[in-house]
Coordinates of C-alpha atoms and ligand atoms in Angstrom, one line a residue:
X1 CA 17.3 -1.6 -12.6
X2 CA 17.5 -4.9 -11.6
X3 CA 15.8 -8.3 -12.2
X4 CA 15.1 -11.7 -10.1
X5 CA 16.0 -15.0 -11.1
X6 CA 13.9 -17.7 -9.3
X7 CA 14.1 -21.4 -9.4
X8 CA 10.9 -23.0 -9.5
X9 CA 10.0 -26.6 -7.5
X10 CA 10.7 -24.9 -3.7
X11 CA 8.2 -24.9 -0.8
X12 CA 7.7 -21.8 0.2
X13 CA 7.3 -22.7 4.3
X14 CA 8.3 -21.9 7.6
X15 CA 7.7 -19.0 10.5
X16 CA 8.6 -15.0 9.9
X17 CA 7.5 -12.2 11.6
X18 CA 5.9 -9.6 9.0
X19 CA 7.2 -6.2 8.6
X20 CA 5.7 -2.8 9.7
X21 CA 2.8 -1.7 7.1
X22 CA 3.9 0.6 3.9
X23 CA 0.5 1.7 3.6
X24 CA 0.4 2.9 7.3
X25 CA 4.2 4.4 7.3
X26 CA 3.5 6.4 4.5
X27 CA 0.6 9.0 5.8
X28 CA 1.7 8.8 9.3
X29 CA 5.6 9.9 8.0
X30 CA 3.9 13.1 6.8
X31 CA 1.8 13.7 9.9
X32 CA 4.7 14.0 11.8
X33 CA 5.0 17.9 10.6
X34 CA 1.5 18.1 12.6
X35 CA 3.5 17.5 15.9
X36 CA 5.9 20.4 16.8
X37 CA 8.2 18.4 19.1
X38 CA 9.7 14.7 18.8
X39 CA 7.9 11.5 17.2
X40 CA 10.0 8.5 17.9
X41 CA 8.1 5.4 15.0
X42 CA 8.6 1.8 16.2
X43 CA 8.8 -1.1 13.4
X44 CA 9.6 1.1 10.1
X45 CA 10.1 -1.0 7.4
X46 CA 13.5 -0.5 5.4
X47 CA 11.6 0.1 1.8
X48 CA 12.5 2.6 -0.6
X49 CA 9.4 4.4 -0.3
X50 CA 9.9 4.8 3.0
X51 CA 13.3 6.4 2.6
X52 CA 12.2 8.5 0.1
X53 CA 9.5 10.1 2.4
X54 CA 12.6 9.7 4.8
X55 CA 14.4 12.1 2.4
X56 CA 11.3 14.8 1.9
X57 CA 11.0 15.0 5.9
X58 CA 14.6 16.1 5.8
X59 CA 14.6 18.2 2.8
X60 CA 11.9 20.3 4.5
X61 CA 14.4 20.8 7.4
X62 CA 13.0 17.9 10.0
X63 CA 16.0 16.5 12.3
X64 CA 15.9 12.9 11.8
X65 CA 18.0 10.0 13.7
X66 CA 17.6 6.1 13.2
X67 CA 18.1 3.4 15.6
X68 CA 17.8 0.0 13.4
X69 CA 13.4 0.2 12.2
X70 CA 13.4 3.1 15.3
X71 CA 13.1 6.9 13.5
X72 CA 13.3 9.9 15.3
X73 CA 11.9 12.8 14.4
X74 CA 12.3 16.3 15.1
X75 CA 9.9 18.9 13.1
X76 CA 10.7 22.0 14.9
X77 CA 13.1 23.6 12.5
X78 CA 10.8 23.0 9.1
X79 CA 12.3 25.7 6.9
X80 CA 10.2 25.1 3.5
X81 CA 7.1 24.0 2.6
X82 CA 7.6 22.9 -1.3
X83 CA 7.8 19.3 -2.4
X84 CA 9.8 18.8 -6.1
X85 CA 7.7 17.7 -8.9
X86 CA 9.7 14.5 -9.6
X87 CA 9.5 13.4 -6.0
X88 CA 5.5 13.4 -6.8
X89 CA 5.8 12.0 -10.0
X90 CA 7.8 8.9 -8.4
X91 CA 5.6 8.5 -5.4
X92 CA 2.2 9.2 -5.4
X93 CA 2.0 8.7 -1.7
X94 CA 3.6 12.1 -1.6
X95 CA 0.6 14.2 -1.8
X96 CA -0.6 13.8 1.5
X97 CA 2.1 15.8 2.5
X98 CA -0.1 18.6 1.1
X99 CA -2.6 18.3 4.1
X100 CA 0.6 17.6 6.8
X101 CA 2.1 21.0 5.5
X102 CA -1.1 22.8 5.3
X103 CA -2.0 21.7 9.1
X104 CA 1.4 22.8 9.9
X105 CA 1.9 26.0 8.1
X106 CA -1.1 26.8 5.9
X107 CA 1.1 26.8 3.2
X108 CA 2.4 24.0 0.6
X109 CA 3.8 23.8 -3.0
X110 CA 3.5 20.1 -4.2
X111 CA 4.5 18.7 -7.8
X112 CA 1.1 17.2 -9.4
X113 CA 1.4 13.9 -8.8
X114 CA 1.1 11.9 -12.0
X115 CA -0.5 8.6 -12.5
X116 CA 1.0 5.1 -12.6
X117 CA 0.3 1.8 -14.8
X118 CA -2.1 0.6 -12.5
X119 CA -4.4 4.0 -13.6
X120 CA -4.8 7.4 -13.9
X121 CA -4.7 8.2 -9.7
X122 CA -6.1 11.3 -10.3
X123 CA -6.6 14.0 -6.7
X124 CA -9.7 15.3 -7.4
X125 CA -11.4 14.2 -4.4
X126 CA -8.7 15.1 -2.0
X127 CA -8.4 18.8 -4.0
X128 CA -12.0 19.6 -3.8
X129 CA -12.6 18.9 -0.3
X130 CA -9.7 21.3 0.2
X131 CA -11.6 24.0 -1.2
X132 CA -14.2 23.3 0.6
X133 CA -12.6 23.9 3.9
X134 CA -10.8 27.1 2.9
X135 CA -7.7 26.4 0.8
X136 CA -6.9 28.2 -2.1
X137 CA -5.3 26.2 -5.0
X138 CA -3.3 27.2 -7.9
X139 CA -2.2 24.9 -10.5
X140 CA 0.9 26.6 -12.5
X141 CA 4.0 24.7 -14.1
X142 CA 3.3 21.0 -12.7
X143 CA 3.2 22.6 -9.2
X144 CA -0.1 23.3 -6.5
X145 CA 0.4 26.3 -4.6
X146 CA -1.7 26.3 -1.8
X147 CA -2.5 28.4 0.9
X148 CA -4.9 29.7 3.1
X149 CA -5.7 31.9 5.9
X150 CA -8.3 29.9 8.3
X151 CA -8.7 25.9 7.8
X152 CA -12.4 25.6 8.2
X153 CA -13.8 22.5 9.2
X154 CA -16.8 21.3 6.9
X155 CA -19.1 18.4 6.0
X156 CA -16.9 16.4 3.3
X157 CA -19.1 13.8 1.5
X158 CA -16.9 12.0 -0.6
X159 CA -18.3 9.9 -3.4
X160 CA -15.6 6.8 -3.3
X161 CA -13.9 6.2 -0.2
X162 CA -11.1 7.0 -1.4
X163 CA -8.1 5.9 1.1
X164 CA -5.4 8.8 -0.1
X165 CA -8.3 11.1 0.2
X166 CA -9.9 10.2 3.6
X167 CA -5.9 10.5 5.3
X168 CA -5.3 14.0 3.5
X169 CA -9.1 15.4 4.8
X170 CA -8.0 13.7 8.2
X171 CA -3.8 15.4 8.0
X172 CA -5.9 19.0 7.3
X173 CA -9.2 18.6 9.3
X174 CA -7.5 17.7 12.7
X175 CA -5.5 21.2 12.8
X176 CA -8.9 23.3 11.2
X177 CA -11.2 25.5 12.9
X178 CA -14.2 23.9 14.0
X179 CA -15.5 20.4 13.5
X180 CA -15.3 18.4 10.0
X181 CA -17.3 14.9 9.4
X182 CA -15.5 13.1 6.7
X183 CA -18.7 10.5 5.3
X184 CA -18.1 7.7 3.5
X185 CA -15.1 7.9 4.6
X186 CA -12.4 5.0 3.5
X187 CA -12.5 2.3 6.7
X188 CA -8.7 0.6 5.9
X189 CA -6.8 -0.8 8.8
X190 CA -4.4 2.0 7.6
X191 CA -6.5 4.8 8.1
X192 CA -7.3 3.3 11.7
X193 CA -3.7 3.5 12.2
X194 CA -3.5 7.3 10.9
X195 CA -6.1 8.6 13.0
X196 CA -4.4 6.7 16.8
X197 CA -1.3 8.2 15.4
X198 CA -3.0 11.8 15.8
X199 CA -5.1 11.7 18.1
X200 CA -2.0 10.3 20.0
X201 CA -0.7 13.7 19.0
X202 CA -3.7 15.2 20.8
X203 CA -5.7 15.1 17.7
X204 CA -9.5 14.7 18.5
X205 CA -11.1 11.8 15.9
X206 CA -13.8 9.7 16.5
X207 CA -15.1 6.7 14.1
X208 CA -12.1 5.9 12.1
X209 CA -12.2 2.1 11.1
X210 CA -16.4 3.2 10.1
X211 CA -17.6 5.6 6.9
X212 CA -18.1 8.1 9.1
X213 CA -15.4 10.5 10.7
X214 CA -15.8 13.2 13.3
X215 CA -12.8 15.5 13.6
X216 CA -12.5 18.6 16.2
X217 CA -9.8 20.7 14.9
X218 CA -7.2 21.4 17.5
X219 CA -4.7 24.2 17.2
X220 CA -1.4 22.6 18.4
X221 CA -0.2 18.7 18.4
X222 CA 2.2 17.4 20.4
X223 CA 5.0 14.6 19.6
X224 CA 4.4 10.8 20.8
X225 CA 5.9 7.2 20.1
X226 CA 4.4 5.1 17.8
X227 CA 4.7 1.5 16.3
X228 CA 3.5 0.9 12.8
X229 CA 1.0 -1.9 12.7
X230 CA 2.3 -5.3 10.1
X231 CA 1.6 -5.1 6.5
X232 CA -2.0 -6.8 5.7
X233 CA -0.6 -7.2 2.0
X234 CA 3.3 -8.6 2.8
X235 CA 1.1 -11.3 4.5
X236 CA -1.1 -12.4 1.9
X237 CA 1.8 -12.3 -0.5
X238 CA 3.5 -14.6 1.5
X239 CA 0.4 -16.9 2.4
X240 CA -0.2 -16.8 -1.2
X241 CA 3.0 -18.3 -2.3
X242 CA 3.1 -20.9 0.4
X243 CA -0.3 -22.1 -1.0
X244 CA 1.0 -22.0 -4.7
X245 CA 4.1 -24.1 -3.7
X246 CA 2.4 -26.8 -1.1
X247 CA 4.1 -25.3 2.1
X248 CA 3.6 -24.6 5.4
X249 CA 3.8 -21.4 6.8
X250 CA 2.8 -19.2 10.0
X251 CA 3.5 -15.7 10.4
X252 CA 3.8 -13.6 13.0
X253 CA 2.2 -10.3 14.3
X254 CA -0.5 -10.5 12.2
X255 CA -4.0 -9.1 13.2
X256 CA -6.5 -11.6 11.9
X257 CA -9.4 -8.9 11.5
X258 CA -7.5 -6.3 8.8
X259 CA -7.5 -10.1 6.8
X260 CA -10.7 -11.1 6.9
X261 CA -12.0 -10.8 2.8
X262 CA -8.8 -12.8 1.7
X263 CA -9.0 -15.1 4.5
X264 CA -12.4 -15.9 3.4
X265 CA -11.0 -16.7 -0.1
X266 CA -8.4 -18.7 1.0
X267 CA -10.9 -20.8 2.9
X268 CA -13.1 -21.0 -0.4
X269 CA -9.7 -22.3 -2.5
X270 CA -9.1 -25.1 0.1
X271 CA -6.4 -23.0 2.4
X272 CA -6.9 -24.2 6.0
X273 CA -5.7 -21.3 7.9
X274 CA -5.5 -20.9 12.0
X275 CA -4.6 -18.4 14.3
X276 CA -2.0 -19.2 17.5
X277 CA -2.2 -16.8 19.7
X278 CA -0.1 -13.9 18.0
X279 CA 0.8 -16.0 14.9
X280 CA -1.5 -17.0 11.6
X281 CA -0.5 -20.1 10.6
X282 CA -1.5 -22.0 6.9
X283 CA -1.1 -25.8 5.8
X284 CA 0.1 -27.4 2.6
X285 CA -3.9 -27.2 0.3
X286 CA -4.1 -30.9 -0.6
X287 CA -6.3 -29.5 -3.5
X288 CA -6.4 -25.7 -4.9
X289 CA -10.0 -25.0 -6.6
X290 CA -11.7 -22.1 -8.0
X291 CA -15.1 -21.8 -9.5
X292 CA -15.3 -18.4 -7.6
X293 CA -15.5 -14.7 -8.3
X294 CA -13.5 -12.4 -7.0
X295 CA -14.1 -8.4 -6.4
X296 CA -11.8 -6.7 -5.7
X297 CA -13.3 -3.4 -3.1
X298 CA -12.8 -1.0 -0.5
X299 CA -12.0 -2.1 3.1
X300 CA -13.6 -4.4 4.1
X301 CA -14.2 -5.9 0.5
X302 CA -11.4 -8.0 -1.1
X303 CA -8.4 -5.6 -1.1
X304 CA -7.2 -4.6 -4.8
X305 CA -3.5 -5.1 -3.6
X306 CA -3.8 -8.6 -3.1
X307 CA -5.9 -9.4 -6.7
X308 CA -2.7 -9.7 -8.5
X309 CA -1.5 -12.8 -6.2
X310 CA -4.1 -14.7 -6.1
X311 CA -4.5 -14.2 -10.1
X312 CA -1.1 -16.0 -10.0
X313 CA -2.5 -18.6 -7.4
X314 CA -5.6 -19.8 -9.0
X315 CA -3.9 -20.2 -12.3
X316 CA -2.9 -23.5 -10.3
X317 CA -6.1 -24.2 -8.5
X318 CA -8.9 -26.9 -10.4
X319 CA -11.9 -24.9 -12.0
X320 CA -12.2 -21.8 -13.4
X321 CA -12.7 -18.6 -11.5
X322 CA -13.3 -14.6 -12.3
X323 CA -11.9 -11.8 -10.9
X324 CA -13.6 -8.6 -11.0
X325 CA -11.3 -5.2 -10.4
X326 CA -13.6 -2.5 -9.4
X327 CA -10.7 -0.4 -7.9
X328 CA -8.1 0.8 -10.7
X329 CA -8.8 0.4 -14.6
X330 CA -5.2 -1.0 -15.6
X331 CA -4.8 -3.7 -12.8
X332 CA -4.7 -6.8 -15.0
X333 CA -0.9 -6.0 -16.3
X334 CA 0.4 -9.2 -14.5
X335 CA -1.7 -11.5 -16.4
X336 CA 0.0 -10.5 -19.9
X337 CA 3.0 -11.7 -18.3
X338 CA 1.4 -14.8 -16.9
X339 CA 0.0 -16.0 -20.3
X340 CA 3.5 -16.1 -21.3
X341 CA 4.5 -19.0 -18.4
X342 CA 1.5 -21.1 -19.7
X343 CA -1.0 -19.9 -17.7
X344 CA -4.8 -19.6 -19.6
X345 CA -6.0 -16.1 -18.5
X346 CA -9.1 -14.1 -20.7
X347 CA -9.6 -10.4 -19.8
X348 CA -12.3 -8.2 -20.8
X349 CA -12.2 -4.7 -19.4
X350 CA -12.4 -5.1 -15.5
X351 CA -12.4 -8.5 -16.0
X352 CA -10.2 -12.0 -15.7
X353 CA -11.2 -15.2 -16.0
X354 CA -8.8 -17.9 -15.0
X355 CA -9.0 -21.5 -16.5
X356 CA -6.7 -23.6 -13.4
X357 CA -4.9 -26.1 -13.9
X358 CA -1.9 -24.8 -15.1
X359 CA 1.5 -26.3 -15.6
X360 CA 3.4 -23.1 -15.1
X361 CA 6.5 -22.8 -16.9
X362 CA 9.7 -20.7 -16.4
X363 CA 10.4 -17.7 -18.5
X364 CA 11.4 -14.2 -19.3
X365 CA 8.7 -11.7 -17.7
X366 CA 8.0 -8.2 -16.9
X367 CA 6.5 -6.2 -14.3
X368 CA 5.1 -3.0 -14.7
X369 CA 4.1 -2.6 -10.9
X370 CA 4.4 -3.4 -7.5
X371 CA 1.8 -5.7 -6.9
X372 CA 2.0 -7.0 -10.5
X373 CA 5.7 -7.7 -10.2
X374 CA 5.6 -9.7 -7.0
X375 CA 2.4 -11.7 -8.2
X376 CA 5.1 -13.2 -11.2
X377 CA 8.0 -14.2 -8.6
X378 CA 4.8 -16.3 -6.6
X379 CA 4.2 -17.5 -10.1
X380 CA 8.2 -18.3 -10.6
X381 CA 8.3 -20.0 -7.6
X382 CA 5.3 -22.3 -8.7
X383 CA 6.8 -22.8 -12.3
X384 CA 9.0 -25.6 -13.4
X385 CA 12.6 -24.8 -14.6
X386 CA 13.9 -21.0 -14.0
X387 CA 11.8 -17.5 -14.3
X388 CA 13.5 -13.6 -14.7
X389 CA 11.4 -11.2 -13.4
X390 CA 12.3 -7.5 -14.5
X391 CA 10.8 -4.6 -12.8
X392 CA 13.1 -5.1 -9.0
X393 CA 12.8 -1.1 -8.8
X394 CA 8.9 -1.8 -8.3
X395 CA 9.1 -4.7 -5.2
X396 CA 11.6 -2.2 -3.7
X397 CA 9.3 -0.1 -3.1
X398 CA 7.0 -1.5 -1.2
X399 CA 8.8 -5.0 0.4
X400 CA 12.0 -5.1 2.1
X401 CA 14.8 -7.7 1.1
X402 CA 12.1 -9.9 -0.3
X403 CA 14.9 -12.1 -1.6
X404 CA 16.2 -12.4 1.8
X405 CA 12.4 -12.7 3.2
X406 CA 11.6 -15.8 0.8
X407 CA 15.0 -17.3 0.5
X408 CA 14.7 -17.7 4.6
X409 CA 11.7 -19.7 3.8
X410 CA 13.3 -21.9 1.4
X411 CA 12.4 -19.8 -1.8
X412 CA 15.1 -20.1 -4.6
X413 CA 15.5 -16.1 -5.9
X414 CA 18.3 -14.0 -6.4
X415 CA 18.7 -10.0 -7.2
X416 CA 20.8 -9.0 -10.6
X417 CA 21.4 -6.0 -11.5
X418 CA 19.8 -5.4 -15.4
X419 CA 22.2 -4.4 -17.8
X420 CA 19.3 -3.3 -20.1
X421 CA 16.3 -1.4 -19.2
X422 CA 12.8 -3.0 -18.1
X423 CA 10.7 -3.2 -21.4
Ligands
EPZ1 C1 -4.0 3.6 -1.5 O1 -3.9 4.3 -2.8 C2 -2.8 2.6 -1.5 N1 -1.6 3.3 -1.5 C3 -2.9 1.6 -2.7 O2 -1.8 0.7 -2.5 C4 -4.2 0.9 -2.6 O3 -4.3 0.0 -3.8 C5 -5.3 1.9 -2.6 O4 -5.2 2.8 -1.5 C6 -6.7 1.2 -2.5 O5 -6.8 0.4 -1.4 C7 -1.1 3.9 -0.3 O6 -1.7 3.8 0.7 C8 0.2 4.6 -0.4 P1 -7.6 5.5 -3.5 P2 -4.8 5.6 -3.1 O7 -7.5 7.0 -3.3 O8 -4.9 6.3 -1.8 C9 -9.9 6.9 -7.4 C10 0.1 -0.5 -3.2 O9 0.3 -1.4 -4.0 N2 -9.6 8.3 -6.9 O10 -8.4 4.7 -2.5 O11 -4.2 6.2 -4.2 C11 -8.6 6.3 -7.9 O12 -8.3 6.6 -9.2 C12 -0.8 0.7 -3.5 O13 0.5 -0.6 -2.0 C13 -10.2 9.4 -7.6 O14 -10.9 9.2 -8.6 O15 -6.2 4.9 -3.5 C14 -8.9 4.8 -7.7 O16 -9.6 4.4 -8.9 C15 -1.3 0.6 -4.9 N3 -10.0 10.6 -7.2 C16 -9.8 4.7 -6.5 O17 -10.3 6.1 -6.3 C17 -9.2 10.9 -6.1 O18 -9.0 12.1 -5.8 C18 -9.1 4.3 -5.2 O19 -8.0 5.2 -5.0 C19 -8.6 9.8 -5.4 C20 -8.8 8.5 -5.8

C-alpha cells in the first residue's frame, strides 16, 4: 500500500504524449482468445490492470512475449478455461473474459465478480443476454460455469447501455451462429476500438460507435496487429489539473471527438482549449467559473470517469455549480475527502453541489477509488502547503507512473510506501 505526498503551489504545464487507453486494453486483451494465431498490440500501457489481464492470458496457457508497450500473443495452446474468483473480485474488467472463452471454446468458469465502492456493478445484463443466445449458466460456490453447445445469435435489447455488457454480447456474438443486433447498444470510443479489433480478426460488425450493432457470427478469427487508441480519461485528468494549477498544457495523440462532452465543459468554466494538428493544447483560465450542472452519462454524455476531477476543479472556479451522477450510486466518495482540504461540497443522493471559491488546503486524505483517488492529488496540487493521499494501489491501476507523468510537467508528488493500511 502506498501513499502520495504532493506539494501544492506548482503549475501543472508543458507537452506529453498520452498513454494507450485502459478502458480499450482491457476487452480487447480478452478477445485475443477469439484469434487462433498471433496478435501483436501496439501502445499498451504499463498499468497494473493490464498486467493482471497479462497474467490471466498466461495462466490460461497463451504464449506471451513483450517488446517495451509491444505484446505478443500467442492463443494456440489455451489449456483451461477457468478464471479464479479472487482475480474477479480484484478486477471487475475480468468478466468479459467469459464471452472471449465462450467464443473460443464454448466453455468458461469465472469467479462472480463482486462490486466496488463506486457501486454494486452487478452482470445482470451481460448474464441474461447470454441466455438468450444459448448459454447455460450455473452459479455454484462464487463461480459461473457456463457452457453451451451452439452460440445462437439473437436480438439483444438491453435496457442501459451498458459498456461491460455491449463488449461481452460483441466477444460472444461475433463467433455465434447466425446474426445478433445488439440495440441500445453502449457507443464509447472503447467499444469502437473493440469491434476494429475483431473485425480486424475477420469478425463481421457493423454500427459500433451508434446504439445499434449488427454482428454476423463467423466460425474462425484470425490474428492481426493492433495499436490501442489514447486514454480519453488520462487526458482530462491531466487538462484538469493544468486548469486547477494556471498552467499550460498540450497533449499529444489525442482524438478531439471521443472528448467532446468535457471539452464543452471546459469551454463553459473559462478553459480555452485548441487543437494543433495531432496535439490538444489548453491555456492558463484567467478566471475558473461555475454556475453549471453537470450530468454525468453514457457516451456521448459527460463521461462518469472524469466527474470526480472536475468536482476537485470547480471547487476553485467562482459560482456555484451541481453535479448530477446518473451512472454509479456511490461516486461522490472523493468529496468526503475534499471537505476535509476546505473545500464546501453538499451531497444529496446523486447529487453535489459545489460552492467555488475555495482556498484549498493541504492535508491527510483517502481514496477509496481510482477515479476518486486521482481527483484528491489534482486537488493537492491546487492546495497550499503539503497533501498525503492514501489509496496508490487504486491510481496503479489504471495510470502508469503518474508520479513520473506529473513530475515531468512540473508537478511536486512523490510515491511512499504506507506502513499502515488505507482507512
Ligand atoms: C466501464 O465499466 C468502465 N470500465 C468504467 O470505468 C466506466 O465508468 C463505465 O464503463 C461507464 O462508462 C472498463 O471499461 C474496464 P457499465 P462497466 O456496464 O462496463 C449498471 C474506470 O474508472 N449495470 O456501463 O462496468 C452498472 O451498475 C472505470 O476506468 C447493470 O445494472 O460499466 C452501472 O450503474 C470505473 N447491470 C451502469 O450499468 C449490468 O449487467 C454502467 O455500467 C451491467 C451494468
Amino acid at each position: 500500500m502506498g501513499h502520495y505526498v504532493v506539494e501544492g503551489g506548482h503549475k501543472i504545464s508543458g507537452e506529453f504524449t498520452v498513454h494507450g487507453s485502459k478502458n480499450a486494453c482491457l476487452p480487447i486483451l480478452a478477445a485475443t482468445l477469439l484469434a487462433e494465431d498471433e496478435v501483436v498490440l501496439e501502445n499498451c500501457p504499463n498499468i497494473s490492470d493490464f498486467n493482471q489481464t497479462i497474467a490471466i492470458l498466461e495462466r490460461l496457457g497463451c504464449t506471451i512475449t513483450q517488446e517495451n508497450r509491444t505484446y505478443t500473443i500467442d492463443t494456440s495452446k489455451i489449456d483451461s478455461v477457468e478464471i479464479k474468483e479472487e482475480t474477479v473480485q480484484k478486477m471487475r474488467s475480468s468478466i468479459l473474459f467469459l464471452g472471449a472463452l465462450l467464443g473460443r471454446t464454448k466453455k468458461a468458469i469465472l469467479g462472480y465478480p463482486g462490486g466496488c465502492t463506486i457501486g454494486k456493478r452487478p452482470i445482470d445484463l451481460h448474464l441474461n443476454s447470454f441466455e438468450k443466445m444459448g448459454i447455460c449458466i450455473e452459479e455454484e460456490d462464487g463461480f459461473l460455469h457456463c457452457s453451451t453447445s451452439h452460440i445462437l445469435g439473437y436480438h439483444i435489447y438491453l435496457p442501459y447501455p451498458s459498456v461491460g455488457a455491449t463488449e461481452n454480447i460483441l466477444l460472444l456474438a461475433v463467433k455465434a451462429e447466425g446474426a445478433t443486433v445488439i440495440h441500445n447498444a453502449a457507443q464509447e470510443p472503447e467499444i469502437v476500438a473493440l469491434a476494429e479489433f475483431l473485425r480486424r480478426c475477420g469478425g463481421e460488425i457493423y454500427g459500433a460507435g451508434t446504439s445499434t450493432i449488427f454482428i454476423e457470427g463467423v466460425t474462425k478469427l484470425h490474428g492481426t496487429n493492433f495499436c490501442f487508441p489514447f486514454d480519453r480519461i488520462e487526458a482530462t485528468t491531466l487538462l484538469c489539473a493544468s486548469a486547477m494549477t494556471g498552467g499550460d498544457i498540450a497533449l499529444a495523440g489525442v482524438e478531439i471527438s471521443h472528448m467532446s462532452a468535457t471539452l464543452d465543459v471546459f469551454e463553459k468554466i473559462g478553459c480555452i482549449w485548441q487543437q494543433k494538428g495531432n496535439w490538444l493544447t489548453m491555456e492558463p483560465p484567467k478566471q475558473l467559473y461555475s454556475n453549471l450542472t453537470i450530468k454525468t452519462g453514457p457516451f456521448p454524455l459527460f463521461p462518469t470517469d472524469a466527474q470526480p476531477f472536475f468536482a476537485s476543479l470547480l471547487t476553485l472556479a467562482e459560482g456555484t455549480c451541481m453535479i448530477i451522477e446518473t451512472v454509479f450510486e456511490q461516486r461522490f466518495r472523493h468529496c468526503k475527502e475534499l471537505c476535509k482540504m476546505g473545500a464546501q461540497i453538499d451531497i444529496n443522493g446523486q447529487r453535489a453541489k459545489i460552492y467555488g471559491n475555495a482556498h484549498l488546503m493541504g492535508t491527510e486524505v483517502y481514496g477509496t477509488d481510482l477515479r476518486g483517488t486521482a481527483a484528491l492529488i489534482l486537488a493537492g496540487f491546487a492546495a497550499e502547503g503539503t497533501t498525503t493521499i492514501h489509496g496508490a494501489e487504486f491510481v496503479e491501476r489504471g495510470y502508469e507512473d503518474i508520479t513520473g507523468m506529473f513530475t515531468s510537467l512540473g508537478g511536486q508528488i512523490q510515491l511512499l510506501e504506507s506502513c499502515h493500511e488505507s482507512k
